[in-house]
Short mmCIF file of C-alpha atoms in Angstrom, two decimals:
data_model
loop_
_atom_site.label_atom_id
_atom_site.label_comp_id
_atom_site.label_asym_id
_atom_site.label_seq_id
_atom_site.Cartn_x
_atom_site.Cartn_y
_atom_site.Cartn_z
CA UNK D 1 138.16 59.89 119.85
CA UNK D 2 135.95 62.70 121.15
CA UNK D 3 134.80 65.18 118.53
CA UNK D 4 135.98 68.72 119.35
CA UNK D 5 133.59 71.68 119.32
CA UNK D 6 133.99 74.33 116.62
CA UNK D 7 131.93 77.51 116.35
CA UNK D 8 132.03 80.79 114.43
CA UNK D 9 130.65 83.73 116.46
CA UNK D 10 129.87 87.09 114.85
CA UNK D 11 130.01 90.25 116.95
CA UNK D 12 126.89 92.38 117.32
CA UNK D 13 123.36 91.62 116.17
CA UNK D 14 123.04 88.27 114.43
CA UNK D 15 120.31 89.72 112.14
CA UNK D 16 122.43 92.67 111.03
CA UNK D 17 122.45 93.54 107.33
CA UNK D 18 125.85 94.58 105.99
CA UNK D 19 126.66 97.00 103.18
CA UNK D 20 129.65 97.75 100.99
CA UNK D 21 132.73 98.62 103.02
CA UNK D 22 131.29 97.30 106.32
CA UNK D 23 133.56 95.32 108.62
CA UNK D 24 132.73 91.84 109.89
CA UNK D 25 134.29 91.01 113.24
CA UNK D 26 133.99 87.98 115.48
CA UNK D 27 135.87 85.03 116.85
CA UNK D 28 136.38 81.32 116.27
CA UNK D 29 135.84 79.09 119.31
CA UNK D 30 137.47 75.66 119.49
CA UNK D 31 137.10 73.27 122.42
CA UNK D 32 139.30 70.16 122.53
CA UNK D 33 138.49 67.57 125.16
CA UNK D 34 141.63 65.61 124.35
CA UNK D 35 144.83 66.15 122.43
CA UNK D 36 144.19 66.76 118.72
CA UNK D 37 146.54 66.93 115.74
CA UNK D 38 145.63 69.71 113.29
CA UNK D 39 146.78 69.44 109.71
CA UNK D 40 145.00 72.60 108.53
CA UNK D 41 142.85 75.23 110.25
CA UNK D 42 141.66 78.10 108.03
CA UNK D 43 139.03 80.83 108.06
CA UNK D 44 137.33 81.83 104.80
CA UNK D 45 135.25 84.95 104.08
CA UNK D 46 133.53 84.61 100.71
CA UNK D 47 130.49 85.36 98.57
CA UNK D 48 129.02 82.81 96.21
CA UNK D 49 126.24 82.34 93.68
CA UNK D 50 124.67 78.92 93.18
CA UNK D 51 122.06 78.06 90.54
CA UNK D 52 120.31 74.73 89.98
CA UNK D 53 117.75 73.49 87.50
CA UNK D 54 116.67 70.36 85.64
CA UNK D 55 115.61 69.48 82.12
CA UNK D 56 113.95 66.36 80.66
CA UNK D 57 116.51 63.83 79.46
CA UNK D 58 116.24 61.39 76.59
CA UNK D 59 114.53 59.04 78.99
CA UNK D 60 111.11 60.55 79.64
CA UNK D 61 111.09 59.28 83.22
CA UNK D 62 114.26 61.06 84.33
CA UNK D 63 115.56 64.62 84.35
CA UNK D 64 119.06 65.93 83.84
CA UNK D 65 120.49 68.08 86.62
CA UNK D 66 122.32 71.37 85.98
CA UNK D 67 124.27 73.26 88.62
CA UNK D 68 126.71 76.12 88.56
CA UNK D 69 128.75 77.73 91.36
CA UNK D 70 130.35 81.14 91.08
CA UNK D 71 132.60 82.86 93.62
CA UNK D 72 132.34 86.65 93.83
CA UNK D 73 135.33 86.96 96.15
CA UNK D 74 137.21 84.84 98.66
CA UNK D 75 139.53 85.85 101.50
CA UNK D 76 141.41 83.07 103.28
CA UNK D 77 143.27 83.31 106.57
CA UNK D 78 145.21 80.62 108.44
CA UNK D 79 144.04 80.35 112.05
CA UNK D 80 146.50 77.75 113.32
CA UNK D 81 149.43 76.23 111.41
CA UNK D 82 150.05 72.50 111.38
CA UNK D 83 150.39 71.67 115.08
CA UNK D 84 149.11 69.69 118.06
CA UNK D 85 146.66 71.24 120.56
CA UNK D 86 146.30 70.10 124.16
CA UNK D 87 142.85 69.71 125.77
CA UNK D 88 141.62 73.26 126.37
CA UNK D 89 139.30 76.03 125.19
CA UNK D 90 140.72 78.19 122.38
CA UNK D 91 139.48 81.39 120.77
CA UNK D 92 140.80 83.49 117.87
CA UNK D 93 139.44 86.84 116.69
CA UNK D 94 139.01 87.86 113.05
CA UNK D 95 138.11 90.91 111.00
CA UNK D 96 137.05 91.12 107.34
CA UNK D 97 135.72 93.92 105.13
CA UNK D 98 133.05 93.60 102.46
CA UNK D 99 134.49 94.61 99.08
CA UNK D 100 132.57 96.93 96.77
CA UNK D 101 132.90 94.81 93.62
CA UNK D 102 133.42 91.21 92.64
CA UNK D 103 136.95 89.93 92.20
CA UNK D 104 136.36 87.15 89.70
CA UNK D 105 136.25 87.71 85.95
CA UNK D 106 135.25 85.06 83.43
CA UNK D 107 135.99 84.60 79.77
CA UNK D 108 132.85 84.89 77.67
CA UNK D 109 134.20 82.43 75.10
CA UNK D 110 134.13 79.65 77.68
CA UNK D 111 131.31 80.85 79.93
CA UNK D 112 128.94 82.45 77.45
CA UNK D 113 127.89 85.93 76.34
CA UNK D 114 125.66 86.43 79.41
CA UNK D 115 128.64 86.54 81.75
CA UNK D 116 129.91 89.97 82.72
CA UNK D 117 133.46 90.48 81.59
CA UNK D 118 134.53 93.04 84.20
CA UNK D 119 134.04 93.09 87.99
CA UNK D 120 130.71 94.59 89.04
CA UNK D 121 129.02 95.68 92.30
CA UNK D 122 128.15 92.89 94.69
CA UNK D 123 124.52 91.74 94.37
CA UNK D 124 122.38 91.53 97.52
CA UNK D 125 121.71 88.33 99.43
CA UNK D 126 119.10 86.50 97.44
CA UNK D 127 117.23 83.20 97.44
CA UNK D 128 114.46 81.95 95.18
CA UNK D 129 112.88 78.75 93.89
CA UNK D 130 111.64 78.27 90.35
CA UNK D 131 108.65 76.37 89.02
CA UNK D 132 110.98 73.81 87.42
CA UNK D 133 111.53 70.68 89.54
CA UNK D 134 114.74 71.16 91.50
CA UNK D 135 115.18 74.74 90.28
CA UNK D 136 116.64 77.20 92.79
CA UNK D 137 119.11 80.06 93.08
CA UNK D 138 120.99 81.54 96.00
CA UNK D 139 123.39 84.41 96.57
CA UNK D 140 125.09 84.02 99.95
CA UNK D 141 127.89 85.63 101.93
CA UNK D 142 129.48 83.78 104.83
CA UNK D 143 132.40 83.24 107.19
CA UNK D 144 133.50 79.61 107.24
CA UNK D 145 135.92 77.79 109.53
CA UNK D 146 137.54 74.78 107.89
CA UNK D 147 139.66 72.35 109.88
CA UNK D 148 141.38 69.10 108.94
CA UNK D 149 142.44 66.82 111.77
CA UNK D 150 145.24 64.31 111.62
CA UNK D 151 144.10 60.84 110.61
CA UNK D 152 140.71 62.04 109.34
CA UNK D 153 139.45 62.08 105.79
CA UNK D 154 138.03 65.31 104.46
CA UNK D 155 137.60 68.69 106.12
CA UNK D 156 135.29 69.67 108.95
CA UNK D 157 133.39 72.88 108.12
CA UNK D 158 131.30 75.31 110.17
CA UNK D 159 129.67 78.28 108.41
CA UNK D 160 127.98 81.47 109.58
CA UNK D 161 125.87 83.24 106.94
CA UNK D 162 125.81 87.03 106.63
CA UNK D 163 123.03 89.20 105.20
CA UNK D 164 124.25 91.72 102.63
CA UNK D 165 122.38 94.49 100.84
CA UNK D 166 124.04 97.47 99.16
CA UNK D 167 123.10 100.95 100.35
CA UNK D 168 122.68 104.15 98.39
CA UNK D 169 125.57 106.55 98.61
CA UNK D 170 125.00 110.07 99.90
CA UNK D 171 126.00 111.70 96.60
CA UNK D 172 123.41 109.53 94.80
CA UNK D 173 120.49 110.67 96.99
CA UNK D 174 118.32 112.96 94.91
CA UNK D 175 114.76 113.38 93.77
CA UNK D 176 113.77 110.94 91.01
CA UNK D 177 114.09 112.24 87.48
CA UNK D 178 110.95 111.91 85.37
CA UNK D 179 110.92 110.39 81.91
CA UNK D 180 108.37 111.56 79.36
CA UNK D 181 106.58 108.90 77.36
CA UNK D 182 104.52 110.32 74.48
CA UNK D 183 102.14 107.57 73.37
CA UNK D 184 101.52 108.41 69.72
CA UNK D 185 100.49 104.82 69.08
CA UNK D 186 97.58 105.22 71.52
CA UNK D 187 96.18 108.43 70.02
CA UNK D 188 92.40 108.47 70.44
CA UNK D 189 89.83 109.98 68.12
CA UNK D 190 86.17 110.47 68.84
CA UNK D 191 83.84 107.90 67.30
CA UNK D 192 81.03 110.47 66.94
CA UNK D 193 81.85 111.82 63.52
CA UNK D 194 79.24 113.78 61.63
CA UNK D 195 79.25 114.05 57.86
CA UNK D 196 80.09 117.60 56.85
CA UNK D 197 80.30 119.38 53.54
CA UNK D 198 83.57 120.65 52.11
CA UNK D 199 82.57 124.27 52.79
CA UNK D 200 81.73 123.42 56.41
CA UNK D 201 85.12 121.76 56.88
CA UNK D 202 86.87 124.88 55.61
CA UNK D 203 84.84 127.47 57.52
CA UNK D 204 84.41 125.60 60.81
CA UNK D 205 87.03 126.36 63.46
CA UNK D 206 89.39 123.56 64.34
CA UNK D 207 88.65 124.04 68.06
CA UNK D 208 85.09 122.87 67.52
CA UNK D 209 86.08 119.69 65.75
CA UNK D 210 86.06 116.33 67.57
CA UNK D 211 89.38 115.98 69.42
CA UNK D 212 92.32 113.79 68.55
CA UNK D 213 93.93 113.03 71.91
CA UNK D 214 97.60 112.04 72.35
CA UNK D 215 98.39 110.93 75.94
CA UNK D 216 101.72 111.57 77.64
CA UNK D 217 102.81 109.81 80.85
CA UNK D 218 105.60 111.04 83.09
CA UNK D 219 107.25 108.43 85.33
CA UNK D 220 110.61 107.75 87.04
CA UNK D 221 113.03 105.17 85.71
CA UNK D 222 114.97 104.85 88.99
CA UNK D 223 113.57 104.83 92.51
CA UNK D 224 114.82 103.92 95.98
CA UNK D 225 112.77 102.29 98.74
CA UNK D 226 111.07 104.99 100.79
CA UNK D 227 111.05 107.55 97.98
CA UNK D 228 107.77 108.79 96.52
CA UNK D 229 107.04 107.43 93.02
CA UNK D 230 105.53 110.39 91.12
CA UNK D 231 103.26 109.61 88.18
CA UNK D 232 101.70 112.27 85.92
CA UNK D 233 99.54 112.32 82.81
CA UNK D 234 98.97 114.97 80.17
CA UNK D 235 96.46 114.95 77.29
CA UNK D 236 97.04 116.93 74.10
CA UNK D 237 94.33 117.69 71.56
CA UNK D 238 96.24 117.85 68.30
CA UNK D 239 93.30 119.66 66.65
CA UNK D 240 93.25 122.39 69.29
CA UNK D 241 96.73 122.62 70.80
CA UNK D 242 96.00 125.80 72.76
CA UNK D 243 92.64 124.43 73.98
CA UNK D 244 90.64 127.42 72.88
CA UNK D 245 87.44 125.44 73.43
CA UNK D 246 88.50 124.84 77.08
CA UNK D 247 87.54 121.19 76.75
CA UNK D 248 88.52 118.58 79.29
CA UNK D 249 88.45 114.87 80.03
CA UNK D 250 87.81 112.90 83.21
CA UNK D 251 90.20 110.38 84.75
CA UNK D 252 87.90 107.51 85.68
CA UNK D 253 90.24 104.73 86.88
CA UNK D 254 93.89 104.04 87.67
CA UNK D 255 95.77 100.76 88.00
CA UNK D 256 99.49 100.48 88.80
CA UNK D 257 101.38 97.20 88.92
CA UNK D 258 105.04 96.35 89.53
CA UNK D 259 106.20 93.15 87.85
CA UNK D 260 109.28 91.27 89.01
CA UNK D 261 111.37 89.08 86.69
CA UNK D 262 114.15 86.88 88.08
CA UNK D 263 116.30 85.08 85.51
CA UNK D 264 118.40 82.07 86.52
CA UNK D 265 121.01 80.46 84.25
CA UNK D 266 123.05 77.26 84.49
CA UNK D 267 125.61 75.59 82.31
CA UNK D 268 128.05 76.92 79.76
CA UNK D 269 127.91 78.32 76.24
CA UNK D 270 126.36 75.32 74.47
CA UNK D 271 124.17 74.08 77.31
CA UNK D 272 122.75 77.09 79.11
CA UNK D 273 119.28 76.33 80.45
CA UNK D 274 117.47 79.41 81.68
CA UNK D 275 114.52 79.74 84.07
CA UNK D 276 112.45 82.90 84.56
CA UNK D 277 110.34 83.55 87.66
CA UNK D 278 107.78 86.34 87.30
CA UNK D 279 105.56 87.96 89.91
CA UNK D 280 103.02 90.76 89.53
CA UNK D 281 102.02 92.99 92.44
CA UNK D 282 98.98 95.26 92.13
CA UNK D 283 99.92 98.43 93.97
CA UNK D 284 97.06 100.79 93.08
CA UNK D 285 93.53 99.98 91.91
CA UNK D 286 91.15 102.94 91.89
CA UNK D 287 87.79 103.36 90.19
CA UNK D 288 85.21 106.13 89.93
CA UNK D 289 87.88 108.77 90.47
CA UNK D 290 86.09 111.54 88.50
CA UNK D 291 89.17 113.78 88.27
CA UNK D 292 88.91 116.44 85.59
CA UNK D 293 91.96 117.12 83.41
CA UNK D 294 92.05 119.92 80.86
CA UNK D 295 93.81 119.48 77.52
CA UNK D 296 97.41 120.66 77.64
CA UNK D 297 97.63 120.44 81.45
CA UNK D 298 99.56 117.93 83.58
CA UNK D 299 97.71 116.02 86.28
CA UNK D 300 99.31 114.13 89.18
CA UNK D 301 98.17 110.52 89.54
CA UNK D 302 99.90 109.69 92.85
CA UNK D 303 100.58 111.67 96.01
CA UNK D 304 102.19 109.25 98.48
CA UNK D 305 103.17 106.15 96.51
CA UNK D 306 106.27 104.49 97.98
CA UNK D 307 107.98 101.13 97.90
CA UNK D 308 107.80 99.12 101.10
CA UNK D 309 111.30 98.56 102.38
CA UNK D 310 111.01 94.84 103.10
CA UNK D 311 112.65 91.58 102.03
CA UNK D 312 110.74 91.53 98.72
CA UNK D 313 112.13 94.91 97.68
CA UNK D 314 115.44 93.60 96.34
CA UNK D 315 117.47 96.15 94.38
CA UNK D 316 117.79 95.62 90.64
CA UNK D 317 120.97 93.67 89.92
CA UNK D 318 122.73 91.67 87.29
CA UNK D 319 125.44 89.19 88.06
CA UNK D 320 126.98 86.18 86.31
CA UNK D 321 124.06 83.73 86.44
CA UNK D 322 121.21 85.68 88.11
CA UNK D 323 119.43 88.86 87.11
CA UNK D 324 116.62 90.74 88.83
CA UNK D 325 114.60 93.41 87.02
CA UNK D 326 111.28 95.24 87.42
CA UNK D 327 108.62 96.65 85.10
CA UNK D 328 106.19 99.42 86.02
CA UNK D 329 102.73 98.97 84.47
CA UNK D 330 100.26 101.87 84.32
CA UNK D 331 96.65 101.61 83.09
CA UNK D 332 94.40 104.69 83.05
CA UNK D 333 90.73 104.86 82.13
CA UNK D 334 89.71 108.23 80.62
CA UNK D 335 86.29 109.62 79.72
CA UNK D 336 85.53 112.24 77.09
CA UNK D 337 81.86 113.17 77.32
CA UNK D 338 80.08 109.83 77.01
CA UNK D 339 83.02 107.92 75.47
CA UNK D 340 85.66 105.93 77.34
CA UNK D 341 89.18 104.92 76.26
CA UNK D 342 92.12 103.31 78.04
CA UNK D 343 95.79 104.31 78.14
CA UNK D 344 98.37 101.61 78.91
CA UNK D 345 102.11 101.97 79.38
CA UNK D 346 104.83 99.59 80.58
CA UNK D 347 108.30 100.87 81.41
CA UNK D 348 111.41 99.35 83.03
CA UNK D 349 111.88 100.40 86.64
CA UNK D 350 115.26 100.22 88.34
CA UNK D 351 115.02 99.83 92.10
CA UNK D 352 118.06 101.41 93.71
CA UNK D 353 119.69 100.24 96.93
CA UNK D 354 117.93 101.32 100.09
CA UNK D 355 118.60 104.71 101.62
CA UNK D 356 120.42 104.61 105.00
CA UNK D 357 118.15 105.73 107.86
CA UNK D 358 120.53 108.59 108.67
CA UNK D 359 119.98 110.09 105.20
CA UNK D 360 116.19 109.76 105.16
CA UNK D 361 114.33 113.08 105.37
CA UNK D 362 112.27 113.54 108.50
CA UNK D 363 109.08 113.64 106.44
CA UNK D 364 109.75 110.15 105.09
CA UNK D 365 110.65 108.73 108.49
CA UNK D 366 107.39 109.93 110.00
CA UNK D 367 105.01 109.08 107.18
CA UNK D 368 104.17 105.62 108.42
CA UNK D 369 103.97 106.58 112.10
CA UNK D 370 100.96 108.50 113.37
CA UNK D 371 101.77 110.13 116.72
CA UNK D 372 99.37 109.60 119.60
CA UNK D 373 97.28 112.59 120.67
CA UNK D 374 98.46 114.56 123.67
CA UNK D 375 96.73 113.41 126.84
CA UNK D 376 94.42 115.96 128.43
CA UNK D 377 92.60 115.13 131.68
CA UNK D 378 88.83 115.48 131.59
CA UNK D 379 86.02 115.48 134.11
CA UNK D 380 84.62 111.98 134.71
CA UNK D 381 80.99 111.32 133.88
CA UNK D 382 78.29 108.76 134.62
CA UNK D 383 79.36 106.56 131.73
CA UNK D 384 82.34 105.33 133.72
CA UNK D 385 82.29 102.75 136.52
CA UNK D 386 80.58 103.94 139.75
CA UNK D 387 82.52 104.97 142.78
CA UNK D 388 81.92 101.94 144.97
CA UNK D 389 83.74 103.47 147.95
CA UNK D 390 81.04 106.11 148.26
CA UNK D 391 78.33 103.45 147.90
CA UNK D 392 79.72 100.96 150.39
CA UNK D 393 80.62 102.59 153.69
CA UNK D 394 84.02 101.61 155.02
CA UNK D 395 82.68 101.43 158.59
CA UNK D 396 80.78 98.33 159.67
CA UNK D 397 77.03 98.90 159.61
CA UNK D 398 74.09 96.64 160.25
CA UNK D 399 72.28 95.14 157.30
CA UNK D 400 68.90 96.63 157.86
CA UNK D 401 66.08 96.85 155.45
CA UNK D 402 66.61 100.61 155.32
CA UNK D 403 70.24 100.24 154.26
CA UNK D 404 69.33 97.72 151.60
CA UNK D 405 66.72 100.09 150.28
CA UNK D 406 69.36 102.82 150.03
CA UNK D 407 71.53 100.61 147.81
CA UNK D 408 68.81 100.22 145.24
CA UNK D 409 67.54 103.79 145.19
CA UNK D 410 70.63 105.91 145.09
CA UNK D 411 73.62 106.15 142.80
CA UNK D 412 77.04 107.69 142.92
CA UNK D 413 77.87 111.07 141.52
CA UNK D 414 81.53 110.89 140.62
CA UNK D 415 81.73 114.55 139.72
CA UNK D 416 80.35 115.91 143.00
CA UNK D 417 81.18 113.02 145.39
CA UNK D 418 77.69 113.01 146.93
CA UNK D 419 74.86 110.53 146.57
CA UNK D 420 72.19 111.62 144.13
CA UNK D 421 69.24 109.80 142.64
CA UNK D 422 70.27 107.67 139.66
CA UNK D 423 68.26 106.64 136.64
CA UNK D 424 69.25 102.99 137.16
CA UNK D 425 70.40 101.17 140.29
CA UNK D 426 74.18 100.99 140.58
CA UNK D 427 73.86 97.42 141.91
CA UNK D 428 70.89 95.31 140.79
CA UNK D 429 68.70 93.97 143.59
CA UNK D 430 69.36 90.42 142.40
CA UNK D 431 73.05 90.86 143.18
CA UNK D 432 72.58 92.18 146.72
CA UNK D 433 73.31 89.51 149.30
CA UNK D 434 70.65 89.56 151.99
CA UNK D 435 71.60 88.24 155.46
CA UNK D 436 70.67 84.62 156.09
CA UNK D 437 69.92 83.56 159.67
CA UNK D 438 70.56 79.93 160.73
CA UNK D 439 68.91 78.65 163.91
CA UNK D 440 71.29 76.43 165.85
CA UNK D 441 70.16 74.16 168.68
CA UNK D 442 71.81 74.23 172.06
CA UNK D 443 73.19 70.96 173.36
CA UNK D 444 73.24 70.59 177.15
CA UNK D 445 76.18 68.82 178.68
#
């Protein structure tokens, strides 16, 4: 029995990335070279989450496998009822729509407290491997054709994967809100303390005393790819809040990192192994900045700091067995006179879904593209290639010693079009082919 051909074809670009509410259209192609009996022929549009990991078993030489499969949603459509198809080429069209939320809900008593009780937004397509042997996780969306032929055991499946990533809604597009982090625990006091009498402590103005500096960092908690990530710092001298002494510090260095944490779970309530994959990306590393900052004033640390909209920039999400979160790490080196201290702050950062290109401001779209300068014609000069047409006459001339001498003593003036003396020969004498005469004998017949 010849095996029939089954294919799932998606309309449009095969590399297209879908969002919530987008339609998926295409067709199912089936080619039967002989008569086939179909017991079941269905088309399935679904989203799934698969996690795998291993743990050492009681036997030290083996490991126990854990795997869990979760369905976010599943739409099933019957292509052909139970029937017999003659040899021919068949094609059926289909249309599905990505839902905005998951359809499945799980009981926490049987699945565990980590499982979300209510439906939640669909997570993006995702794939990662852990450092544990056999550890992996995948979030996939696909259209699958499943057919069962008469007399065969099992189903024959053909699947076409789809890339999905949620997009930011228009009403959610706004400038990032800044959160203020006052770091009282990192208050800095000068180490140069001079012993003073009680009378001096009373009479001396507080503005002249060594400062006690409390740093404050302003940062966003939510950001979308392509948006500027504003970071600010402010230093307060608690002993001179109005800065009557007009003192200032110097920002010496700045380091910004974004840490990624992906958590993968398998199993149920009692046996729930968990793997965490972490990655740290150093985004900014500056030294010897020498930026002055007065007490009580706010200083910007970044001017054009944006997330690269690539495959690594996955939006923050939490689903049944996989979570993805980010942490923004800021380290600032500050100088006060001849003393140096460091301010460190870590804060959770939520990466929002990407902004559709139609909603991006023109300034953001053109930031990464530098336009070419407008072309303006200019007068040619000697630095360009010589005009060989003016050097070599188009008409046939005899190769005399005088003509050869002219080649090595004159150059071409591209600007004027006439021959003028040149500083260097246009054609070296070694490259000039001199005529070679061959004496041939005459043979009398």
